[in-house]
PDB file of C-alpha atoms in Angstrom:
ATOM      1  CA  UNK A   1      93.587  39.690  64.041  1.00  0.00           C
ATOM      2  CA  UNK A   2      95.887  36.338  64.978  1.00  0.00           C
ATOM      3  CA  UNK A   3      99.831  37.129  64.552  1.00  0.00           C
ATOM      4  CA  UNK A   4     100.509  33.503  64.331  1.00  0.00           C
ATOM      5  CA  UNK A   5      99.507  33.911  60.973  1.00  0.00           C
ATOM      6  CA  UNK A   6     101.109  36.765  59.474  1.00  0.00           C
ATOM      7  CA  UNK A   7     105.008  36.218  58.308  1.00  0.00           C
ATOM      8  CA  UNK A   8     107.666  36.715  61.378  1.00  0.00           C
ATOM      9  CA  UNK A   9     108.752  40.118  60.106  1.00  0.00           C
ATOM     10  CA  UNK A  10     105.338  41.211  60.196  1.00  0.00           C
ATOM     11  CA  UNK A  11     104.030  39.682  62.894  1.00  0.00           C
ATOM     12  CA  UNK A  12     106.917  41.209  64.963  1.00  0.00           C
ATOM     13  CA  UNK A  13     106.152  45.013  63.875  1.00  0.00           C
ATOM     14  CA  UNK A  14     103.070  44.182  64.508  1.00  0.00           C
ATOM     15  CA  UNK A  15     103.299  43.073  67.673  1.00  0.00           C
ATOM     16  CA  UNK A  16     104.644  46.570  68.413  1.00  0.00           C
ATOM     17  CA  UNK A  17     100.856  47.753  69.016  1.00  0.00           C
ATOM     18  CA  UNK A  18      99.838  45.142  71.595  1.00  0.00           C
ATOM     19  CA  UNK A  19      99.828  44.286  74.977  1.00  0.00           C
ATOM     20  CA  UNK A  20     102.893  42.181  74.234  1.00  0.00           C
ATOM     21  CA  UNK A  21     104.860  44.462  73.733  1.00  0.00           C
ATOM     22  CA  UNK A  22     103.784  48.449  74.531  1.00  0.00           C
ATOM     23  CA  UNK A  23     105.240  51.560  73.375  1.00  0.00           C
ATOM     24  CA  UNK A  24     108.481  52.518  74.657  1.00  0.00           C
ATOM     25  CA  UNK A  25     108.189  55.503  77.478  1.00  0.00           C
ATOM     26  CA  UNK A  26     108.217  59.079  76.229  1.00  0.00           C
ATOM     27  CA  UNK A  27     111.523  60.342  77.073  1.00  0.00           C
ATOM     28  CA  UNK A  28     111.087  64.042  77.545  1.00  0.00           C
ATOM     29  CA  UNK A  29     108.412  63.349  80.590  1.00  0.00           C
ATOM     30  CA  UNK A  30     110.860  63.375  82.785  1.00  0.00           C
ATOM     31  CA  UNK A  31     112.424  66.577  81.496  1.00  0.00           C
ATOM     32  CA  UNK A  32     108.865  68.085  81.423  1.00  0.00           C
ATOM     33  CA  UNK A  33     108.096  66.864  85.362  1.00  0.00           C
ATOM     34  CA  UNK A  34     112.237  68.814  86.460  1.00  0.00           C
ATOM     35  CA  UNK A  35     110.768  72.415  84.041  1.00  0.00           C
ATOM     36  CA  UNK A  36     107.343  72.231  86.091  1.00  0.00           C
ATOM     37  CA  UNK A  37     109.028  71.953  89.483  1.00  0.00           C
ATOM     38  CA  UNK A  38     111.453  74.293  88.961  1.00  0.00           C
ATOM     39  CA  UNK A  39     108.594  77.030  87.747  1.00  0.00           C
ATOM     40  CA  UNK A  40     106.297  76.030  91.298  1.00  0.00           C
ATOM     41  CA  UNK A  41     109.481  76.685  92.775  1.00  0.00           C
ATOM     42  CA  UNK A  42     110.061  80.089  91.760  1.00  0.00           C
ATOM     43  CA  UNK A  43     107.147  81.065  91.938  1.00  0.00           C
ATOM     44  CA  UNK A  44     107.345  79.944  96.032  1.00  0.00           C
ATOM     45  CA  UNK A  45     110.304  81.869  96.070  1.00  0.00           C
ATOM     46  CA  UNK A  46     109.252  85.273  94.652  1.00  0.00           C
ATOM     47  CA  UNK A  47     105.816  85.116  97.270  1.00  0.00           C
ATOM     48  CA  UNK A  48     107.877  84.812  99.685  1.00  0.00           C
ATOM     49  CA  UNK A  49     110.231  87.813  98.443  1.00  0.00           C
ATOM     50  CA  UNK A  50     107.378  89.741  98.263  1.00  0.00           C
ATOM     51  CA  UNK A  51     105.769  89.109 101.465  1.00  0.00           C
ATOM     52  CA  UNK A  52     108.966  90.192 103.323  1.00  0.00           C
ATOM     53  CA  UNK A  53     109.415  93.264 101.030  1.00  0.00           C
ATOM     54  CA  UNK A  54     105.833  94.289 102.292  1.00  0.00           C
ATOM     55  CA  UNK A  55     106.618  93.376 105.913  1.00  0.00           C
ATOM     56  CA  UNK A  56     109.840  95.800 106.413  1.00  0.00           C
ATOM     57  CA  UNK A  57     108.154  98.590 104.277  1.00  0.00           C
ATOM     58  CA  UNK A  58     105.288  98.224 106.826  1.00  0.00           C
ATOM     59  CA  UNK A  59     107.564  98.167 109.932  1.00  0.00           C
ATOM     60  CA  UNK A  60     109.870 101.216 108.340  1.00  0.00           C
ATOM     61  CA  UNK A  61     106.527 103.326 108.764  1.00  0.00           C
ATOM     62  CA  UNK A  62     105.391 102.405 111.602  1.00  0.00           C
ATOM     63  CA  UNK A  63     108.724 103.631 113.022  1.00  0.00           C
ATOM     64  CA  UNK A  64     108.587 107.314 111.246  1.00  0.00           C
ATOM     65  CA  UNK A  65     105.017 107.646 112.059  1.00  0.00           C
ATOM     66  CA  UNK A  66     106.065 106.414 115.643  1.00  0.00           C
ATOM     67  CA  UNK A  67     109.242 109.434 115.716  1.00  0.00           C
ATOM     68  CA  UNK A  68     106.918 111.769 114.216  1.00  0.00           C
ATOM     69  CA  UNK A  69     103.623 111.529 116.369  1.00  0.00           C
ATOM     70  CA  UNK A  70     105.989 112.362 119.490  1.00  0.00           C
ATOM     71  CA  UNK A  71     106.131 115.907 118.411  1.00  0.00           C
ATOM     72  CA  UNK A  72     103.819 118.382 119.926  1.00  0.00           C
ATOM     73  CA  UNK A  73      99.977 116.741 119.026  1.00  0.00           C
ATOM     74  CA  UNK A  74      97.762 118.513 117.287  1.00  0.00           C
ATOM     75  CA  UNK A  75     100.298 120.966 114.802  1.00  0.00           C
ATOM     76  CA  UNK A  76     101.191 118.603 112.253  1.00  0.00           C
ATOM     77  CA  UNK A  77     100.406 115.328 110.964  1.00  0.00           C
ATOM     78  CA  UNK A  78     102.646 113.270 108.724  1.00  0.00           C
ATOM     79  CA  UNK A  79     101.379 111.641 106.128  1.00  0.00           C
ATOM     80  CA  UNK A  80     101.376 107.854 104.876  1.00  0.00           C
ATOM     81  CA  UNK A  81     104.217 108.749 102.153  1.00  0.00           C
ATOM     82  CA  UNK A  82     107.453 106.972 102.206  1.00  0.00           C
ATOM     83  CA  UNK A  83     110.367 107.661 104.939  1.00  0.00           C
ATOM     84  CA  UNK A  84     111.630 111.920 104.091  1.00  0.00           C
ATOM     85  CA  UNK A  85     115.390 112.149 103.533  1.00  0.00           C
ATOM     86  CA  UNK A  86     117.072 114.396 105.849  1.00  0.00           C
ATOM     87  CA  UNK A  87     116.246 117.566 104.616  1.00  0.00           C
ATOM     88  CA  UNK A  88     113.321 120.101 105.278  1.00  0.00           C
ATOM     89  CA  UNK A  89     112.252 119.708 101.281  1.00  0.00           C
ATOM     90  CA  UNK A  90     111.730 116.089 101.685  1.00  0.00           C
ATOM     91  CA  UNK A  91     108.983 116.047 104.388  1.00  0.00           C
ATOM     92  CA  UNK A  92     105.470 115.738 103.702  1.00  0.00           C
ATOM     93  CA  UNK A  93     103.338 117.544 106.707  1.00  0.00           C
ATOM     94  CA  UNK A  94      99.954 117.944 106.465  1.00  0.00           C
ATOM     95  CA  UNK A  95      98.715 120.860 108.733  1.00  0.00           C
ATOM     96  CA  UNK A  96      95.664 123.382 109.337  1.00  0.00           C
ATOM     97  CA  UNK A  97      96.988 127.049 108.383  1.00  0.00           C
ATOM     98  CA  UNK A  98      96.921 129.299 111.477  1.00  0.00           C
ATOM     99  CA  UNK A  99      95.507 132.325 109.573  1.00  0.00           C
ATOM    100  CA  UNK A 100      97.495 135.303 107.988  1.00  0.00           C
ATOM    101  CA  UNK A 101     100.361 135.623 108.536  1.00  0.00           C
ATOM    102  CA  UNK A 102     101.253 132.217 107.869  1.00  0.00           C
ATOM    103  CA  UNK A 103     104.562 130.838 106.748  1.00  0.00           C
ATOM    104  CA  UNK A 104     105.604 127.342 105.736  1.00  0.00           C
ATOM    105  CA  UNK A 105     108.382 128.199 103.300  1.00  0.00           C
ATOM    106  CA  UNK A 106     110.973 125.507 104.068  1.00  0.00           C
ATOM    107  CA  UNK A 107     114.175 127.021 105.802  1.00  0.00           C
ATOM    108  CA  UNK A 108     117.935 125.756 105.805  1.00  0.00           C
ATOM    109  CA  UNK A 109     121.392 126.505 107.768  1.00  0.00           C
ATOM    110  CA  UNK A 110     124.353 126.224 107.088  1.00  0.00           C
ATOM    111  CA  UNK A 111     125.680 125.601 110.560  1.00  0.00           C
ATOM    112  CA  UNK A 112     127.029 121.968 111.175  1.00  0.00           C
ATOM    113  CA  UNK A 113     124.290 120.509 112.648  1.00  0.00           C
ATOM    114  CA  UNK A 114     121.762 121.951 110.766  1.00  0.00           C
ATOM    115  CA  UNK A 115     119.737 118.933 109.966  1.00  0.00           C
ATOM    116  CA  UNK A 116     118.864 118.843 113.759  1.00  0.00           C
ATOM    117  CA  UNK A 117     116.145 121.602 113.030  1.00  0.00           C
ATOM    118  CA  UNK A 118     114.216 120.282 110.257  1.00  0.00           C
ATOM    119  CA  UNK A 119     111.567 120.654 109.513  1.00  0.00           C
ATOM    120  CA  UNK A 120     112.325 124.377 109.546  1.00  0.00           C
ATOM    121  CA  UNK A 121     110.314 126.871 108.586  1.00  0.00           C
ATOM    122  CA  UNK A 122     110.982 131.099 107.567  1.00  0.00           C
ATOM    123  CA  UNK A 123     109.931 133.363 109.880  1.00  0.00           C
ATOM    124  CA  UNK A 124     111.614 137.028 108.932  1.00  0.00           C
ATOM    125  CA  UNK A 125     114.879 137.751 106.632  1.00  0.00           C
ATOM    126  CA  UNK A 126     116.538 141.069 105.763  1.00  0.00           C
ATOM    127  CA  UNK A 127     119.887 142.746 105.789  1.00  0.00           C
ATOM    128  CA  UNK A 128     122.075 145.033 107.119  1.00  0.00           C
ATOM    129  CA  UNK A 129     125.183 146.514 106.082  1.00  0.00           C
ATOM    130  CA  UNK A 130     127.259 143.383 104.193  1.00  0.00           C
ATOM    131  CA  UNK A 131     125.022 140.889 105.647  1.00  0.00           C
ATOM    132  CA  UNK A 132     122.189 139.080 105.122  1.00  0.00           C
ATOM    133  CA  UNK A 133     120.142 137.494 108.092  1.00  0.00           C
ATOM    134  CA  UNK A 134     117.059 135.266 108.304  1.00  0.00           C
ATOM    135  CA  UNK A 135     115.438 133.729 111.409  1.00  0.00           C
ATOM    136  CA  UNK A 136     113.286 130.200 110.996  1.00  0.00           C
ATOM    137  CA  UNK A 137     110.835 128.521 113.615  1.00  0.00           C
ATOM    138  CA  UNK A 138     111.845 124.681 114.098  1.00  0.00           C
ATOM    139  CA  UNK A 139     110.370 121.616 115.110  1.00  0.00           C
ATOM    140  CA  UNK A 140     110.662 122.270 118.345  1.00  0.00           C
ATOM    141  CA  UNK A 141     107.374 123.831 119.070  1.00  0.00           C
ATOM    142  CA  UNK A 142     108.606 127.149 120.430  1.00  0.00           C
ATOM    143  CA  UNK A 143     111.804 127.850 119.005  1.00  0.00           C
ATOM    144  CA  UNK A 144     113.723 130.184 116.985  1.00  0.00           C
ATOM    145  CA  UNK A 145     117.155 129.354 115.526  1.00  0.00           C
ATOM    146  CA  UNK A 146     119.421 132.437 113.350  1.00  0.00           C
ATOM    147  CA  UNK A 147     120.504 130.755 110.227  1.00  0.00           C
ATOM    148  CA  UNK A 148     124.157 132.296 109.626  1.00  0.00           C
ATOM    149  CA  UNK A 149     123.517 132.648 105.605  1.00  0.00           C
ATOM    150  CA  UNK A 150     125.069 136.289 105.455  1.00  0.00           C
ATOM    151  CA  UNK A 151     128.499 136.682 105.007  1.00  0.00           C
ATOM    152  CA  UNK A 152     129.207 138.455 107.980  1.00  0.00           C
ATOM    153  CA  UNK A 153     127.330 136.486 110.326  1.00  0.00           C
ATOM    154  CA  UNK A 154     126.668 139.326 113.024  1.00  0.00           C
ATOM    155  CA  UNK A 155     123.979 137.606 114.786  1.00  0.00           C
ATOM    156  CA  UNK A 156     125.585 133.853 115.051  1.00  0.00           C
ATOM    157  CA  UNK A 157     123.583 131.093 114.943  1.00  0.00           C
ATOM    158  CA  UNK A 158     122.118 132.130 117.895  1.00  0.00           C
ATOM    159  CA  UNK A 159     118.829 130.221 119.040  1.00  0.00           C
ATOM    160  CA  UNK A 160     116.192 129.992 121.524  1.00  0.00           C
ATOM    161  CA  UNK A 161     113.111 128.236 122.993  1.00  0.00           C
ATOM    162  CA  UNK A 162     110.312 130.448 124.238  1.00  0.00           C
ATOM    163  CA  UNK A 163     107.864 127.666 125.287  1.00  0.00           C
ATOM    164  CA  UNK A 164     108.368 127.337 129.000  1.00  0.00           C
ATOM    165  CA  UNK A 165     107.562 129.637 132.396  1.00  0.00           C
ATOM    166  CA  UNK A 166     104.470 131.771 130.627  1.00  0.00           C
ATOM    167  CA  UNK A 167     102.851 133.874 133.382  1.00  0.00           C
ATOM    168  CA  UNK A 168      99.516 134.652 133.152  1.00  0.00           C
ATOM    169  CA  UNK A 169      99.534 137.953 132.007  1.00  0.00           C
ATOM    170  CA  UNK A 170     102.826 137.332 129.792  1.00  0.00           C
ATOM    171  CA  UNK A 171     102.518 138.516 126.400  1.00  0.00           C
ATOM    172  CA  UNK A 172     105.625 138.348 124.797  1.00  0.00           C
ATOM    173  CA  UNK A 173     109.031 136.553 125.076  1.00  0.00           C
ATOM    174  CA  UNK A 174     111.710 137.848 123.486  1.00  0.00           C
ATOM    175  CA  UNK A 175     115.809 137.801 123.324  1.00  0.00           C
ATOM    176  CA  UNK A 176     118.177 140.320 121.743  1.00  0.00           C
ATOM    177  CA  UNK A 177     120.651 139.704 119.779  1.00  0.00           C
ATOM    178  CA  UNK A 178     123.315 143.199 119.233  1.00  0.00           C
ATOM    179  CA  UNK A 179     125.550 143.622 116.850  1.00  0.00           C
ATOM    180  CA  UNK A 180     128.159 146.054 115.619  1.00  0.00           C
ATOM    181  CA  UNK A 181     129.127 147.140 112.537  1.00  0.00           C
ATOM    182  CA  UNK A 182     132.553 149.360 111.802  1.00  0.00           C
ATOM    183  CA  UNK A 183     131.464 152.971 110.070  1.00  0.00           C
ATOM    184  CA  UNK A 184     134.269 155.489 109.219  1.00  0.00           C
ATOM    185  CA  UNK A 185     132.935 158.127 111.593  1.00  0.00           C
ATOM    186  CA  UNK A 186     131.559 155.817 114.153  1.00  0.00           C
ATOM    187  CA  UNK A 187     130.118 152.164 114.616  1.00  0.00           C
ATOM    188  CA  UNK A 188     126.323 151.516 114.168  1.00  0.00           C
ATOM    189  CA  UNK A 189     124.312 149.691 116.397  1.00  0.00           C
ATOM    190  CA  UNK A 190     121.750 146.974 115.862  1.00  0.00           C
ATOM    191  CA  UNK A 191     120.012 144.730 117.255  1.00  0.00           C
ATOM    192  CA  UNK A 192     117.880 141.582 116.721  1.00  0.00           C
ATOM    193  CA  UNK A 193     115.172 141.261 118.478  1.00  0.00           C
ATOM    194  CA  UNK A 194     113.046 137.781 118.142  1.00  0.00           C
ATOM    195  CA  UNK A 195     110.967 135.656 120.079  1.00  0.00           C
ATOM    196  CA  UNK A 196     107.298 134.247 120.403  1.00  0.00           C
ATOM    197  CA  UNK A 197     103.300 135.419 121.103  1.00  0.00           C
ATOM    198  CA  UNK A 198     100.576 134.177 120.907  1.00  0.00           C
ATOM    199  CA  UNK A 199      98.581 132.654 118.174  1.00  0.00           C
ATOM    200  CA  UNK A 200      95.523 135.409 118.486  1.00  0.00           C
ATOM    201  CA  UNK A 201      98.848 137.868 117.961  1.00  0.00           C
ATOM    202  CA  UNK A 202      98.953 139.229 114.469  1.00  0.00           C
ATOM    203  CA  UNK A 203     101.850 141.964 114.612  1.00  0.00           C
ATOM    204  CA  UNK A 204     103.717 142.931 117.339  1.00  0.00           C
ATOM    205  CA  UNK A 205     105.170 146.710 117.941  1.00  0.00           C
ATOM    206  CA  UNK A 206     108.454 147.747 119.122  1.00  0.00           C
ATOM    207  CA  UNK A 207     109.742 150.237 121.398  1.00  0.00           C
ATOM    208  CA  UNK A 208     113.441 151.248 120.863  1.00  0.00           C
ATOM    209  CA  UNK A 209     115.414 154.409 120.462  1.00  0.00           C
ATOM    210  CA  UNK A 210     112.720 156.726 121.208  1.00  0.00           C
ATOM    211  CA  UNK A 211     110.894 155.015 117.293  1.00  0.00           C
ATOM    212  CA  UNK A 212     108.684 152.242 117.191  1.00  0.00           C
ATOM    213  CA  UNK A 213     108.587 148.813 114.497  1.00  0.00           C
ATOM    214  CA  UNK A 214     106.183 147.175 113.425  1.00  0.00           C
ATOM    215  CA  UNK A 215     106.582 143.513 112.317  1.00  0.00           C
ATOM    216  CA  UNK A 216     104.307 140.262 111.667  1.00  0.00           C
ATOM    217  CA  UNK A 217     103.338 137.767 113.679  1.00  0.00           C
ATOM    218  CA  UNK A 218     104.108 134.811 111.873  1.00  0.00           C
ATOM    219  CA  UNK A 219     102.661 131.215 112.026  1.00  0.00           C
ATOM    220  CA  UNK A 220     104.163 128.255 110.858  1.00  0.00           C
ATOM    221  CA  UNK A 221     103.285 124.341 110.919  1.00  0.00           C
ATOM    222  CA  UNK A 222     105.603 123.907 114.024  1.00  0.00           C
ATOM    223  CA  UNK A 223     103.049 125.353 115.975  1.00  0.00           C
ATOM    224  CA  UNK A 224      99.041 125.955 116.771  1.00  0.00           C
ATOM    225  CA  UNK A 225     100.175 127.166 120.319  1.00  0.00           C
ATOM    226  CA  UNK A 226     102.973 130.226 119.232  1.00  0.00           C
ATOM    227  CA  UNK A 227     103.664 132.762 116.385  1.00  0.00           C
ATOM    228  CA  UNK A 228     106.980 133.995 115.589  1.00  0.00           C
ATOM    229  CA  UNK A 229     108.435 137.290 115.259  1.00  0.00           C
ATOM    230  CA  UNK A 230     111.692 139.068 114.417  1.00  0.00           C
ATOM    231  CA  UNK A 231     112.908 141.957 113.393  1.00  0.00           C
ATOM    232  CA  UNK A 232     116.583 143.829 113.334  1.00  0.00           C
ATOM    233  CA  UNK A 233     116.274 147.520 114.374  1.00  0.00           C
ATOM    234  CA  UNK A 234     118.318 150.426 114.361  1.00  0.00           C
ATOM    235  CA  UNK A 235     119.565 150.771 118.067  1.00  0.00           C
ATOM    236  CA  UNK A 236     121.371 149.744 121.130  1.00  0.00           C
ATOM    237  CA  UNK A 237     120.273 146.782 122.790  1.00  0.00           C
ATOM    238  CA  UNK A 238     119.947 149.007 125.766  1.00  0.00           C
ATOM    239  CA  UNK A 239     117.568 150.961 124.114  1.00  0.00           C
ATOM    240  CA  UNK A 240     114.632 148.702 123.312  1.00  0.00           C
ATOM    241  CA  UNK A 241     111.627 149.857 125.571  1.00  0.00           C
ATOM    242  CA  UNK A 242     108.996 147.489 125.303  1.00  0.00           C
ATOM    243  CA  UNK A 243     107.547 144.260 122.666  1.00  0.00           C
ATOM    244  CA  UNK A 244     104.216 144.060 122.655  1.00  0.00           C
ATOM    245  CA  UNK A 245     102.268 141.622 120.577  1.00  0.00           C
ATOM    246  CA  UNK A 246      98.324 143.073 118.239  1.00  0.00           C
ATOM    247  CA  UNK A 247      95.439 141.300 117.608  1.00  0.00           C
ATOM    248  CA  UNK A 248      94.121 141.593 114.243  1.00  0.00           C
ATOM    249  CA  UNK A 249      92.301 144.635 115.437  1.00  0.00           C
ATOM    250  CA  UNK A 250      94.799 146.365 117.031  1.00  0.00           C
ATOM    251  CA  UNK A 251      94.719 145.400 120.793  1.00  0.00           C
ATOM    252  CA  UNK A 252      97.239 143.934 122.458  1.00  0.00           C
ATOM    253  CA  UNK A 253      97.221 139.858 122.077  1.00  0.00           C
ATOM    254  CA  UNK A 254      96.538 137.359 125.868  1.00  0.00           C
ATOM    255  CA  UNK A 255      99.084 135.417 126.551  1.00  0.00           C
ATOM    256  CA  UNK A 256      99.547 131.871 124.732  1.00  0.00           C
ATOM    257  CA  UNK A 257      96.931 129.375 126.307  1.00  0.00           C
TER     258      UNK A 257
END
């Protein structure tokens, strides 16, 4: 088309479409470019944050697993769940239970330093006049603690460990804790007997004051080497004459291997 032959005004309008007068640039193009750049930056930042969070989670999980594996090997294998809170009920153990009697019931103490016993599991419980008592095995393998749950607290928060210095023919290690309950005519003597025996034991027979008491030898997740026992006998501490662990067939159990 020859624009020179057209009227001036029409030629000027048509010239907009020619190379002599190109179409003005799109004013929205810079805005769209800036929006696209912001979107790219946001996606990049989000990916970096996710990667950092994943790395932190791996570091925390590795730290928790390392601290738990420092305990007795082969007793309880921790899971890969998130780091537990400082309470027995939050701990997730994977373990192979010993044959019955067995206890994996979490135990709780009200002692000021109770957190250091976690995880703890009940071994035995009972009562004497005006008081309830309970004994738990706790994380240090071969150790027991009396939880101070009763109002009288006659046995206190006594704790003891039984895993060292076993002699080849020693079948049981135990501790006696005396208590005296006031009575109108004369005081009543009680003695708690608590200790450890080999994993082969199923019962513990105690002779005190001419009487025979039998209690369970309890396995817990805290040890594959020991079972634990605790019983309160109606006798003075000095009257305890024998503590004998028994196998499932009623024979004396061996010393822990």
